[in-house]
């Protein structure tokens, strides 16, 4: 089989050989074994499931939470002549049904799905008819573990899916971040038949880790970006507001930068990502919504403006620098107040249990739901309005809703992406008889008719950005025209919206029966607090190599000092200063060894730097080793 795998690699990717542990993972999953692969960012995870799947008969299910990765990999596979499809939020039901039916008929080799899709009735109904599933790939596998830094309850559905496919198929779990505890938990939660774990060293010799203490993060950020003039950059922040403010600050100071966060429309995200990928903007200032599944090789520096709340998150985000193997930098900005801010996140992420119960009750009042009602119902949810009505803090409320979701009482989705929709209310003949449409409206109309079918039969999803690109009109102008056409009843237009939703997964309970189990609350709060303290230790420690600290955290205790991080560089300097001072001291003591007084000016002939000599003389005086009288220096007896 190894020859077959090599042939596939050469045919579809043009590579002559595999990298690292790729071939071991491929052979294991190809032989039908459940397999876990631990590979750092940029380690080539996609090859590990795409190659064996292409060698098998049947469909490969790929479960990933990353829509950007889905779209990118489907596009890349199609370019290579491989049939692939993805199902993600925002797609119309008819589109999803069409994709699933094609999978049943054998029309696709790869089907990418979000973990939330696994529990839907439609998917489960179609899955039992997909009789040729050959393997299941679980990307970001750490999300299945309650001890993982990004636990997602929807990942627990994967084990159920295993029992629904017509025959047992192997599972390949892949992750770039997993502690030994998480490694064991992943295998248990995914019901591995045996333990087959392949680990690639997480060490990145070309990546220099730096913690930069500063009282002015904006100015320090500017200095860093100017100091690394080549290649592109990513700046991570914790808030959407900061992404916009920092991007503007950088642009005002002569840099090309843009912002990226979950609140943008899909079209806006795509455009900004394309502009950055193609080098039109050098710097992307983003929340952690950006970067997953993005393979840009020339990122020379990743800067964390705010300190992440786990070593896993930091390691993964920092690892997006230097994927081409060239020297790159991962810089963490640390201010005096950051330590307190980090520790405050524990109480913000795990608010008091009474507050969580009160939030559940207030949500029920907000939607006017009685006890025993609302099972299975989904509601659009405005966090801002809710907090205003019930006088709750948004951060704590958001955390309480996530805890209620993890406990199984509701499903809370912070952002549900609903695409823009249009429906022509007039016939095609009537459309051509309309007067005073104007040139711009006519351009938009022709573009819609050219790109979208079924617009006269019912609501159809559209992308305003596509219309903008093809017509040459600005996105704002396209939006205004669509609104005008809607007001004049030419079309029905539902603009794109990014709306949080709450779904009741059980009938409303009396609040006194709401319980947060130990695994949902207490254990995870303790684990989160431990992660925070590890991150505090990394950011505010200056006595251990940064690379070694990260590798030790992930269970690699054989790592040596990298020699390049800020701690190692400082030590080198200190050792160099010590060696120089020792040499100066030896020369002075050799001169004075005869016991006679010597003129101070004789020290000039020792060939020592004047500043170094003064420091050594001060030390010798403090130690009472020498005495200096007027212009004479001698040993103390």
mmCIF file of N, CA and C in Angstrom, residues 59-118:
data_model
loop_
_atom_site.group_PDB
_atom_site.id
_atom_site.type_symbol
_atom_site.label_atom_id
_atom_site.label_comp_id
_atom_site.label_asym_id
_atom_site.label_seq_id
_atom_site.Cartn_x
_atom_site.Cartn_y
_atom_site.Cartn_z
ATOM 1 N N UNK A 59 -16.854 7.165 0.663
ATOM 2 C CA UNK A 59 -16.925 8.570 1.068
ATOM 3 C C UNK A 59 -16.196 8.798 2.381
ATOM 4 N N UNK A 60 -15.420 9.858 2.438
ATOM 5 C CA UNK A 60 -14.750 10.265 3.687
ATOM 6 C C UNK A 60 -15.515 11.420 4.308
ATOM 7 N N UNK A 61 -16.013 11.226 5.518
ATOM 8 C CA UNK A 61 -16.650 12.311 6.264
ATOM 9 C C UNK A 61 -15.574 13.085 7.009
ATOM 10 N N UNK A 62 -15.563 14.403 6.865
ATOM 11 C CA UNK A 62 -14.593 15.258 7.550
ATOM 12 C C UNK A 62 -15.356 16.195 8.457
ATOM 13 N N UNK A 63 -15.147 16.066 9.747
ATOM 14 C CA UNK A 63 -15.866 16.869 10.729
ATOM 15 C C UNK A 63 -14.935 17.945 11.255
ATOM 16 N N UNK A 64 -15.297 19.187 11.018
ATOM 17 C CA UNK A 64 -14.460 20.317 11.440
ATOM 18 C C UNK A 64 -15.341 21.511 11.758
ATOM 19 N N UNK A 65 -14.978 22.321 12.761
ATOM 20 C CA UNK A 65 -15.768 23.521 13.077
ATOM 21 C C UNK A 65 -15.374 24.720 12.228
ATOM 22 N N UNK A 66 -14.414 24.556 11.330
ATOM 23 C CA UNK A 66 -13.803 25.684 10.638
ATOM 24 C C UNK A 66 -14.365 25.835 9.234
ATOM 25 N N UNK A 67 -15.279 26.792 9.063
ATOM 26 C CA UNK A 67 -15.899 26.997 7.759
ATOM 27 C C UNK A 67 -14.849 27.425 6.735
ATOM 28 N N UNK A 68 -13.920 28.281 7.148
ATOM 29 C CA UNK A 68 -12.871 28.733 6.227
ATOM 30 C C UNK A 68 -12.063 27.545 5.722
ATOM 31 N N UNK A 69 -11.753 26.595 6.624
ATOM 32 C CA UNK A 69 -11.005 25.419 6.218
ATOM 33 C C UNK A 69 -11.825 24.567 5.266
ATOM 34 N N UNK A 70 -13.122 24.401 5.571
ATOM 35 C CA UNK A 70 -13.993 23.630 4.672
ATOM 36 C C UNK A 70 -13.936 24.177 3.257
ATOM 37 N N UNK A 71 -14.193 25.478 3.138
ATOM 38 C CA UNK A 71 -14.255 26.108 1.818
ATOM 39 C C UNK A 71 -12.920 25.984 1.096
ATOM 40 N N UNK A 72 -11.829 26.229 1.831
ATOM 41 C CA UNK A 72 -10.506 26.211 1.220
ATOM 42 C C UNK A 72 -10.147 24.805 0.742
ATOM 43 N N UNK A 73 -10.379 23.789 1.586
ATOM 44 C CA UNK A 73 -9.988 22.437 1.210
ATOM 45 C C UNK A 73 -10.875 21.881 0.101
ATOM 46 N N UNK A 74 -12.169 22.206 0.126
ATOM 47 C CA UNK A 74 -13.057 21.766 -0.956
ATOM 48 C C UNK A 74 -12.596 22.370 -2.283
ATOM 49 N N UNK A 75 -12.259 23.659 -2.248
ATOM 50 C CA UNK A 75 -11.782 24.326 -3.453
ATOM 51 C C UNK A 75 -10.482 23.692 -3.957
ATOM 52 N N UNK A 76 -9.548 23.422 -3.033
ATOM 53 C CA UNK A 76 -8.267 22.824 -3.427
ATOM 54 C C UNK A 76 -8.454 21.421 -4.002
ATOM 55 N N UNK A 77 -9.344 20.641 -3.383
ATOM 56 C CA UNK A 77 -9.598 19.287 -3.876
ATOM 57 C C UNK A 77 -10.220 19.324 -5.273
ATOM 58 N N UNK A 78 -11.155 20.240 -5.466
ATOM 59 C CA UNK A 78 -11.795 20.347 -6.777
ATOM 60 C C UNK A 78 -10.790 20.746 -7.848
ATOM 61 N N UNK A 79 -9.855 21.624 -7.487
ATOM 62 C CA UNK A 79 -8.812 22.010 -8.440
ATOM 63 C C UNK A 79 -7.956 20.812 -8.834
ATOM 64 N N UNK A 80 -7.832 19.836 -7.914
ATOM 65 C CA UNK A 80 -7.043 18.644 -8.196
ATOM 66 C C UNK A 80 -7.885 17.550 -8.867
ATOM 67 N N UNK A 81 -9.139 17.886 -9.152
ATOM 68 C CA UNK A 81 -9.996 16.926 -9.838
ATOM 69 C C UNK A 81 -10.698 15.956 -8.913
ATOM 70 N N UNK A 82 -10.743 16.261 -7.610
ATOM 71 C CA UNK A 82 -11.399 15.399 -6.631
ATOM 72 C C UNK A 82 -12.762 16.001 -6.284
ATOM 73 N N UNK A 83 -13.801 15.168 -6.294
ATOM 74 C CA UNK A 83 -15.144 15.659 -5.997
ATOM 75 C C UNK A 83 -15.324 15.799 -4.491
ATOM 76 N N UNK A 84 -15.617 17.012 -4.052
ATOM 77 C CA UNK A 84 -15.760 17.292 -2.619
ATOM 78 C C UNK A 84 -16.847 18.333 -2.413
ATOM 79 N N UNK A 85 -17.471 18.305 -1.248
ATOM 80 C CA UNK A 85 -18.534 19.267 -0.920
ATOM 81 C C UNK A 85 -18.499 19.538 0.572
ATOM 82 N N UNK A 86 -19.127 20.651 0.956
ATOM 83 C CA UNK A 86 -19.196 21.030 2.375
ATOM 84 C C UNK A 86 -20.603 21.487 2.698
ATOM 85 N N UNK A 87 -21.028 21.224 3.918
ATOM 86 C CA UNK A 87 -22.320 21.693 4.416
ATOM 87 C C UNK A 87 -22.049 22.528 5.653
ATOM 88 N N UNK A 88 -22.499 23.788 5.643
ATOM 89 C CA UNK A 88 -22.217 24.689 6.755
ATOM 90 C C UNK A 88 -23.390 25.644 6.934
ATOM 91 N N UNK A 89 -23.366 26.414 8.016
ATOM 92 C CA UNK A 89 -24.465 27.321 8.341
ATOM 93 C C UNK A 89 -24.634 28.354 7.235
ATOM 94 N N UNK A 90 -25.883 28.723 7.001
ATOM 95 C CA UNK A 90 -26.184 29.716 5.979
ATOM 96 C C UNK A 90 -26.658 29.108 4.674
ATOM 97 N N UNK A 91 -26.446 27.788 4.489
ATOM 98 C CA UNK A 91 -26.904 27.135 3.265
ATOM 99 C C UNK A 91 -28.408 26.865 3.336
ATOM 100 N N UNK A 92 -29.071 26.939 2.192
ATOM 101 C CA UNK A 92 -30.490 26.631 2.123
ATOM 102 C C UNK A 92 -30.709 25.127 2.259
ATOM 103 N N UNK A 93 -31.873 24.755 2.772
ATOM 104 C CA UNK A 93 -32.177 23.337 2.964
ATOM 105 C C UNK A 93 -32.077 22.569 1.643
ATOM 106 N N UNK A 94 -32.558 23.168 0.556
ATOM 107 C CA UNK A 94 -32.508 22.484 -0.743
ATOM 108 C C UNK A 94 -31.065 22.191 -1.152
ATOM 109 N N UNK A 95 -30.160 23.162 -0.883
ATOM 110 C CA UNK A 95 -28.749 22.950 -1.196
ATOM 111 C C UNK A 95 -28.190 21.783 -0.397
ATOM 112 N N UNK A 96 -28.522 21.758 0.907
ATOM 113 C CA UNK A 96 -28.002 20.711 1.792
ATOM 114 C C UNK A 96 -28.520 19.349 1.365
ATOM 115 N N UNK A 97 -29.827 19.273 1.058
ATOM 116 C CA UNK A 97 -30.420 18.006 0.611
ATOM 117 C C UNK A 97 -29.740 17.523 -0.662
ATOM 118 N N UNK A 98 -29.456 18.452 -1.574
ATOM 119 C CA UNK A 98 -28.813 18.087 -2.833
ATOM 120 C C UNK A 98 -27.413 17.492 -2.587
ATOM 121 N N UNK A 99 -26.673 18.112 -1.676
ATOM 122 C CA UNK A 99 -25.337 17.605 -1.357
ATOM 123 C C UNK A 99 -25.429 16.205 -0.744
ATOM 124 N N UNK A 100 -26.318 16.036 0.240
ATOM 125 C CA UNK A 100 -26.468 14.727 0.894
ATOM 126 C C UNK A 100 -26.892 13.653 -0.107
ATOM 127 N N UNK A 101 -27.816 13.981 -0.980
ATOM 128 C CA UNK A 101 -28.294 12.998 -1.968
ATOM 129 C C UNK A 101 -27.169 12.606 -2.930
ATOM 130 N N UNK A 102 -26.336 13.572 -3.297
ATOM 131 C CA UNK A 102 -25.192 13.251 -4.160
ATOM 132 C C UNK A 102 -24.204 12.330 -3.447
ATOM 133 N N UNK A 103 -24.074 12.526 -2.128
ATOM 134 C CA UNK A 103 -23.197 11.640 -1.352
ATOM 135 C C UNK A 103 -23.768 10.218 -1.330
ATOM 136 N N UNK A 104 -25.081 10.097 -1.206
ATOM 137 C CA UNK A 104 -25.727 8.780 -1.209
ATOM 138 C C UNK A 104 -25.501 8.077 -2.543
ATOM 139 N N UNK A 105 -25.539 8.847 -3.619
ATOM 140 C CA UNK A 105 -25.380 8.293 -4.964
ATOM 141 C C UNK A 105 -23.920 8.121 -5.367
ATOM 142 N N UNK A 106 -22.999 8.499 -4.481
ATOM 143 C CA UNK A 106 -21.581 8.332 -4.780
ATOM 144 C C UNK A 106 -20.976 9.466 -5.570
ATOM 145 N N UNK A 107 -21.601 10.632 -5.509
ATOM 146 C CA UNK A 107 -21.134 11.764 -6.303
ATOM 147 C C UNK A 107 -19.957 12.510 -5.713
ATOM 148 N N UNK A 108 -19.648 12.258 -4.435
ATOM 149 C CA UNK A 108 -18.549 12.968 -3.788
ATOM 150 C C UNK A 108 -17.602 11.991 -3.111
ATOM 151 N N UNK A 109 -16.334 12.397 -3.033
ATOM 152 C CA UNK A 109 -15.332 11.617 -2.317
ATOM 153 C C UNK A 109 -15.164 12.122 -0.892
ATOM 154 N N UNK A 110 -15.347 13.441 -0.687
ATOM 155 C CA UNK A 110 -15.195 14.041 0.638
ATOM 156 C C UNK A 110 -16.431 14.876 0.955
ATOM 157 N N UNK A 111 -16.942 14.730 2.165
ATOM 158 C CA UNK A 111 -18.040 15.565 2.651
ATOM 159 C C UNK A 111 -17.589 16.220 3.948
ATOM 160 N N UNK A 112 -17.477 17.554 3.933
ATOM 161 C CA UNK A 112 -17.084 18.322 5.117
ATOM 162 C C UNK A 112 -18.332 18.790 5.861
ATOM 163 N N UNK A 113 -18.335 18.588 7.176
ATOM 164 C CA UNK A 113 -19.492 18.926 8.013
ATOM 165 C C UNK A 113 -19.038 19.617 9.288
ATOM 166 N N UNK A 114 -19.868 20.517 9.793
ATOM 167 C CA UNK A 114 -19.624 21.065 11.127
ATOM 168 C C UNK A 114 -20.140 20.060 12.147
ATOM 169 N N UNK A 115 -19.587 20.018 13.360
ATOM 170 C CA UNK A 115 -20.058 19.042 14.363
ATOM 171 C C UNK A 115 -21.523 19.254 14.748
ATOM 172 N N UNK A 116 -22.009 20.509 14.668
ATOM 173 C CA UNK A 116 -23.407 20.782 15.008
ATOM 174 C C UNK A 116 -24.368 20.098 14.040
ATOM 175 N N UNK A 117 -23.913 19.849 12.815
ATOM 176 C CA UNK A 117 -24.759 19.235 11.793
ATOM 177 C C UNK A 117 -25.068 17.782 12.116
ATOM 178 N N UNK A 118 -24.214 17.138 12.925
ATOM 179 C CA UNK A 118 -24.339 15.696 13.165
ATOM 180 C C UNK A 118 -25.626 15.314 13.883
#
